[in-house]
Coordinates of C-alpha atoms in Angstrom, one line a residue:
X484 CA 36.8 88.2 -144.6
X485 CA 35.9 85.4 -142.7
X486 CA 33.6 84.1 -140.3
X487 CA 35.9 85.4 -137.5
X488 CA 35.7 88.8 -138.9
X489 CA 32.3 89.1 -137.8
X490 CA 31.2 89.9 -134.0
X491 CA 30.4 86.9 -132.4
X492 CA 27.5 88.7 -131.2
X493 CA 25.4 89.0 -134.4
X494 CA 25.0 86.4 -137.4
X495 CA 26.2 87.1 -140.7
X496 CA 23.7 89.2 -143.0
X497 CA 23.4 89.7 -146.6
X498 CA 26.1 92.6 -146.9
X499 CA 28.8 90.3 -145.1
X500 CA 28.1 87.7 -148.2
X501 CA 28.2 90.5 -150.4
X502 CA 31.3 91.9 -149.4
X503 CA 33.4 88.5 -149.2
X504 CA 31.9 87.6 -152.6
X505 CA 32.7 90.8 -154.0
X506 CA 29.3 91.6 -155.4
X507 CA 26.0 93.8 -154.6
X508 CA 23.6 92.8 -152.1
X509 CA 21.1 92.7 -155.0
X510 CA 23.2 90.0 -157.0
X511 CA 23.1 88.0 -153.4
X512 CA 19.4 88.2 -153.5
X513 CA 19.1 87.1 -157.0
X514 CA 20.8 83.9 -156.3
X515 CA 18.9 83.7 -153.1
X516 CA 15.8 83.7 -155.0
X517 CA 16.9 81.6 -158.0
X518 CA 16.9 84.1 -160.4
X519 CA 18.4 83.1 -163.6
X520 CA 20.3 86.1 -164.6
X521 CA 23.5 85.4 -162.5
X522 CA 26.4 83.7 -164.2
X523 CA 27.2 80.4 -163.0
X524 CA 30.7 81.4 -161.7
X525 CA 29.4 84.7 -159.6
X526 CA 26.7 82.2 -158.4
X527 CA 29.3 79.6 -157.4
X528 CA 31.2 82.4 -155.6
X529 CA 28.2 83.8 -153.6
X530 CA 27.3 80.1 -152.6
X531 CA 31.0 79.6 -151.3
X532 CA 30.8 83.0 -149.3
X533 CA 27.2 81.8 -147.7
X534 CA 28.8 78.4 -146.6
X535 CA 31.7 80.2 -145.2
X536 CA 29.9 82.9 -143.4
X537 CA 27.1 80.3 -142.5
X538 CA 24.8 82.6 -143.7
X539 CA 21.0 82.0 -143.0
X540 CA 18.7 83.9 -145.0
X541 CA 15.5 86.0 -143.4
X542 CA 12.7 84.0 -144.4
X543 CA 10.0 86.7 -143.5
X544 CA 11.9 88.8 -145.7
X545 CA 12.4 86.6 -148.4
X546 CA 8.7 85.7 -148.4
X547 CA 8.0 89.5 -148.7
X548 CA 9.9 89.6 -151.9
X549 CA 9.4 86.8 -153.7
X550 CA 5.8 86.2 -152.2
X551 CA 6.6 82.7 -151.7
X552 CA 6.1 81.7 -147.8
X553 CA 6.7 77.6 -148.6
X554 CA 3.6 77.2 -146.3
X555 CA 0.1 76.1 -147.0
X556 CA -2.9 75.9 -144.9
X557 CA -5.3 72.9 -144.3
X558 CA -8.7 73.3 -143.1
X559 CA -9.6 70.0 -141.2
X560 CA -12.3 69.2 -138.3
X561 CA -11.7 67.6 -135.1
X562 CA -12.3 64.0 -135.7
X563 CA -10.7 60.8 -134.7
X564 CA -12.5 59.1 -137.6
X565 CA -9.7 56.9 -139.7
X566 CA -10.3 58.3 -143.5
X567 CA -10.2 62.1 -142.6
X568 CA -7.5 61.5 -139.9
X569 CA -5.3 59.6 -142.2
X570 CA -5.9 62.2 -145.0
X571 CA -4.7 64.9 -143.1
X572 CA -1.6 62.9 -142.2
X573 CA -1.2 62.3 -146.0
X574 CA -1.3 65.7 -146.9
X575 CA 1.2 66.9 -144.3
X576 CA 3.7 64.1 -145.5
X577 CA 3.4 65.3 -149.0
X578 CA 3.7 68.9 -148.3
X579 CA 7.1 68.1 -146.2
X580 CA 8.4 66.2 -149.4
X581 CA 7.4 69.3 -151.6
X582 CA 9.6 71.6 -149.3
X583 CA 6.6 73.3 -147.6
X584 CA 5.3 73.6 -143.7
X585 CA 1.7 72.9 -143.0
X586 CA -0.7 75.4 -140.7
X587 CA -3.9 73.3 -139.8
X588 CA -7.1 74.9 -139.0
X589 CA -9.3 72.5 -137.3
X590 CA -13.0 73.3 -137.7
X591 CA -15.3 71.6 -134.6
X592 CA -18.8 72.4 -136.0
X593 CA -18.8 72.3 -139.9
X594 CA -20.8 75.3 -141.0
X595 CA -20.4 78.0 -143.1
X596 CA -19.4 80.6 -140.4
X597 CA -16.5 78.2 -139.0
X598 CA -15.0 77.3 -142.4
X599 CA -14.9 81.1 -143.1
X600 CA -13.1 81.9 -140.1
X601 CA -10.6 78.8 -140.7
X602 CA -9.9 80.0 -144.3
X603 CA -9.5 83.6 -142.6
X604 CA -7.1 82.6 -140.1
X605 CA -5.1 80.7 -142.4
X606 CA -4.9 83.6 -145.0
X607 CA -3.6 85.9 -142.1
X608 CA -0.7 83.7 -141.7
X609 CA 0.3 84.3 -145.5
X610 CA 0.0 80.8 -146.7
X611 CA 0.5 80.2 -150.6
X612 CA -2.5 78.3 -150.7
X613 CA -5.3 75.9 -148.8
X614 CA -6.1 72.1 -148.9
X615 CA -9.4 71.8 -147.5
X616 CA -10.7 68.4 -146.6
X617 CA -14.8 68.7 -147.2
X618 CA -16.4 65.3 -146.5
X619 CA -20.0 67.0 -145.9
X620 CA -22.0 69.0 -148.7
X621 CA -22.1 71.8 -146.1
X622 CA -18.2 72.0 -146.0
X623 CA -18.2 72.3 -149.8
X624 CA -21.0 75.0 -150.2
X625 CA -19.1 77.1 -147.7
X626 CA -15.9 76.8 -149.9
X627 CA -17.8 78.5 -152.9
X628 CA -17.2 81.6 -151.1
X629 CA -13.3 81.6 -150.7
X630 CA -11.8 84.6 -152.6
X631 CA -11.2 83.8 -156.0
X632 CA -7.5 84.8 -155.6
X633 CA -6.6 82.3 -152.7
X634 CA -5.3 79.1 -154.3
X635 CA -7.6 76.2 -152.9
X636 CA -7.8 72.4 -153.5
X637 CA -10.7 70.6 -152.0
X638 CA -10.3 66.9 -151.0
X639 CA -13.2 64.4 -151.0
X640 CA -15.6 67.4 -151.7
X641 CA -17.9 66.0 -154.3
X642 CA -17.6 68.7 -157.1
X643 CA -15.4 71.0 -155.0
X644 CA -17.8 74.0 -155.3
X645 CA -15.9 75.2 -158.6
X646 CA -12.4 74.3 -156.9
X647 CA -9.9 71.5 -157.9
X648 CA -10.9 68.1 -156.3
X649 CA -8.7 65.3 -155.2
X650 CA -10.8 62.0 -154.1
X651 CA -10.7 58.3 -153.8
X652 CA -13.4 56.9 -156.3
X653 CA -15.8 55.9 -153.3
X654 CA -18.7 54.7 -156.3
X655 CA -16.0 52.2 -157.6
X656 CA -14.9 51.1 -154.3
X657 CA -18.4 50.1 -153.2
X658 CA -19.1 48.4 -156.5
X659 CA -15.9 46.1 -155.9
X660 CA -16.9 45.1 -152.5
X661 CA -20.6 44.6 -153.6
X662 CA -19.6 42.7 -156.8
X663 CA -17.3 40.5 -154.5
X664 CA -20.3 39.5 -152.5
X665 CA -22.5 38.8 -155.3
X666 CA -20.0 36.6 -156.9
X667 CA -20.4 34.6 -153.8
X668 CA -24.0 33.7 -154.9
X669 CA -25.5 35.5 -151.7
X670 CA -28.8 36.3 -153.5
X671 CA -28.3 40.2 -152.7
X672 CA -26.3 42.4 -150.6
X673 CA -27.5 44.4 -147.5
X674 CA -25.9 48.0 -147.1
X675 CA -24.9 49.5 -143.6
X676 CA -24.4 53.3 -144.8
X677 CA -22.6 56.3 -143.3
X678 CA -24.4 59.5 -142.4
X679 CA -26.4 61.0 -145.0
X680 CA -24.8 64.1 -145.2
X681 CA -21.3 62.4 -145.9
X682 CA -20.3 62.6 -149.4
X683 CA -18.4 59.7 -149.1
X684 CA -21.2 57.9 -147.6
X685 CA -23.5 59.0 -150.7
X686 CA -20.8 57.7 -153.2
X687 CA -20.8 54.2 -151.5
X688 CA -24.7 53.9 -151.3
X689 CA -24.4 54.9 -155.4
X690 CA -22.1 52.4 -156.0
X691 CA -23.7 49.5 -153.9
X692 CA -27.1 50.4 -155.5
X693 CA -25.6 50.8 -159.2
X694 CA -23.6 47.2 -158.7
X695 CA -26.9 45.5 -157.6
X696 CA -28.9 47.0 -160.5
X697 CA -26.2 45.8 -163.0
X698 CA -27.0 42.4 -161.5
X699 CA -31.0 42.9 -161.9
X700 CA -31.3 42.9 -158.1
X701 CA -33.4 45.0 -156.2
X702 CA -31.6 47.1 -153.6
X703 CA -32.6 46.5 -149.9
X704 CA -33.4 48.9 -147.7
X705 CA -30.5 51.1 -146.4
X706 CA -29.4 51.1 -143.0
X707 CA -28.0 54.1 -141.6
X708 CA -24.9 54.6 -139.0
X709 CA -22.9 56.9 -137.6
X710 CA -19.2 55.4 -138.6
X711 CA -19.2 54.2 -134.8
X712 CA -18.9 50.5 -133.9
X713 CA -22.0 51.0 -131.7
X714 CA -24.1 52.1 -135.1
X715 CA -22.9 49.1 -136.8
X716 CA -23.8 46.8 -133.5
X717 CA -27.3 48.1 -133.6
X718 CA -28.0 47.4 -137.3
X719 CA -26.4 44.1 -137.0
X720 CA -28.9 43.2 -134.5
X721 CA -31.6 44.4 -136.9
X722 CA -30.0 42.1 -140.0
X723 CA -29.5 39.3 -137.4
X724 CA -33.2 39.3 -136.5
X725 CA -34.5 39.1 -140.1
X726 CA -32.9 35.6 -140.4
X727 CA -32.6 35.8 -144.3
X728 CA -29.6 38.1 -144.5
X729 CA -26.5 36.3 -146.4
X730 CA -24.4 39.3 -147.1
X731 CA -23.4 42.5 -145.7
X732 CA -21.4 45.8 -147.2
X733 CA -20.8 48.1 -144.5
X734 CA -19.5 51.4 -145.1
X735 CA -16.5 51.6 -142.8
X736 CA -14.4 49.1 -140.9
X737 CA -15.5 50.7 -137.4
X738 CA -19.1 49.9 -138.4
X739 CA -18.4 46.4 -139.7
X740 CA -16.7 45.7 -136.1
X741 CA -20.0 46.4 -134.7
X742 CA -21.9 44.3 -137.1
X743 CA -19.6 41.3 -136.5
X744 CA -20.1 41.6 -132.7
X745 CA -23.8 41.6 -133.4
X746 CA -23.8 38.4 -135.7
X747 CA -21.5 36.7 -133.2
X748 CA -23.8 37.1 -130.2
X749 CA -26.9 36.0 -132.3
X750 CA -25.1 32.8 -133.1
X751 CA -24.2 33.6 -136.7
X752 CA -21.0 32.4 -138.4
X753 CA -18.9 34.4 -140.3
X754 CA -18.5 33.7 -143.3
X755 CA -20.3 30.3 -143.0
X756 CA -23.5 32.1 -142.2
X757 CA -22.9 35.6 -143.3
X758 CA -20.7 37.5 -145.7
X759 CA -19.3 40.7 -144.3
X760 CA -17.4 43.5 -146.2
X761 CA -16.2 47.0 -144.8
X762 CA -14.2 49.8 -146.3
X763 CA -11.2 51.8 -145.3
X764 CA -8.6 49.0 -144.6
X765 CA -7.9 50.2 -141.1
X766 CA -4.9 48.7 -139.8
X767 CA -6.9 46.7 -137.2
X768 CA -9.3 45.4 -139.9
X769 CA -6.8 42.4 -140.5
X770 CA -6.9 41.4 -136.7
X771 CA -10.7 41.1 -136.6
X772 CA -12.4 38.0 -135.8
X773 CA -12.3 36.8 -138.5
X774 CA -10.4 39.0 -140.5
X775 CA -12.3 41.9 -142.7
X776 CA -12.6 41.9 -146.3
X777 CA -12.4 45.6 -146.9
X778 CA -11.9 48.4 -149.7
X779 CA -8.2 50.3 -149.4
X780 CA -8.3 54.1 -149.9
X781 CA -4.6 55.2 -151.0
X782 CA -4.1 58.2 -148.7
X783 CA -0.8 58.6 -149.7
X784 CA -1.9 59.5 -153.2
X785 CA -4.6 61.8 -152.2
X786 CA -2.2 63.7 -150.2
X787 CA 0.4 63.6 -153.2
X788 CA -2.3 64.7 -155.8
X789 CA -3.4 67.4 -153.4
X790 CA -0.1 68.9 -153.3
X791 CA 0.4 68.6 -157.0
X792 CA -3.0 70.6 -157.8
X793 CA -2.5 73.0 -155.2
X794 CA 1.0 73.9 -156.5
X795 CA -0.3 74.1 -160.0
X796 CA -3.0 76.4 -158.8
X797 CA -0.5 78.5 -157.0
X798 CA 2.1 78.9 -160.2
X799 CA -1.3 79.7 -162.5
X800 CA -4.4 80.9 -160.2
X801 CA -6.2 81.0 -163.9
X802 CA -5.8 77.3 -164.3
X803 CA -9.2 75.6 -164.9
X804 CA -10.3 73.6 -161.8
X805 CA -9.3 69.9 -162.5
X806 CA -9.8 66.7 -160.6
X807 CA -7.5 63.9 -159.6
X808 CA -9.5 60.6 -158.9
X809 CA -7.6 57.7 -156.8
X810 CA -8.7 54.3 -157.4
X811 CA -9.4 51.9 -154.5
X812 CA -8.3 48.3 -153.9
X813 CA -10.3 45.2 -152.6
X814 CA -8.8 43.6 -149.9
X815 CA -10.2 40.2 -149.5
X816 CA -9.8 38.3 -146.3
X817 CA -11.8 35.6 -144.2
X818 CA -14.9 37.4 -143.6
X819 CA -15.9 36.8 -147.0
X820 CA -14.0 33.7 -148.3
X821 CA -15.8 30.8 -146.4
X822 CA -15.1 27.7 -148.4
X823 CA -19.0 26.4 -148.0
X824 CA -20.2 29.2 -150.1
X825 CA -17.7 28.4 -152.8
X826 CA -18.6 24.6 -152.7
X827 CA -22.3 24.7 -152.4
X828 CA -23.2 27.9 -154.1
X829 CA -25.7 28.9 -151.4

């Protein structure tokens, strides 16, 4: 039997492979499902028949038998913010490398009902598990109600609501940036924070505050933004009016861009008059004026660890919740490297 012996109007089926290889269709099924009970010689004969007939297994039928669809779901939310968008991309890349396809359920309003519906929608697509990007506390609380038999990993989600968590160490990243500024002999460091309900913003405030306390410095008042350049600009104007600000740690690069603009308009030179550091290491931060010192987040590692934890959960749903913490990296550039700060110790 050859491929030409099959009607050109239909593709080869499992029975054709079985006939050509001289085995039962159950044996062909075992080979396709990588069952160890087939001898090497028989396996080779079946694989040769599959290649000769150009047989393509029915993935839907195979999924019913093995309960492995090679698909995962991702709960994300509609945003163009650098961190969440790059986290989603990293998860998709890690899933592809692991041989999985990804279905994404975007949530416009981050509330319990929206997240529950997103999880139900992905579950109806027979995904093997879900990775949820949960940057806000309300999202983490909603995930506590996900059925325990559905493997779930939470990204940037605090304690994860009892689920495995993968995150960048936001506290350490803020400490790195604050320590770097304090080392320039600036006296104190002001902070433009992200929205109060964002877990990443909370972690960065905590790291900034703890590093000031370590240096026996009373933390100034926290200024709040909404991650946008406009909110950074508004806070930069407030800081420029004070006249005594010598260093600012900004919770993301886009707000730092606004701070730089406000300082420039007030005639403050960066870094000669004020030092500014951001967070994220967005691609354009190296081209700010001046290039911005910032904290790099390794999103590739976040995606890779997220997939690893999810696959562990799929293989063993009873496994205790674990965490993977990705270390941040300080990237120093001209916005904090003014020679006058180094020589005069101002």
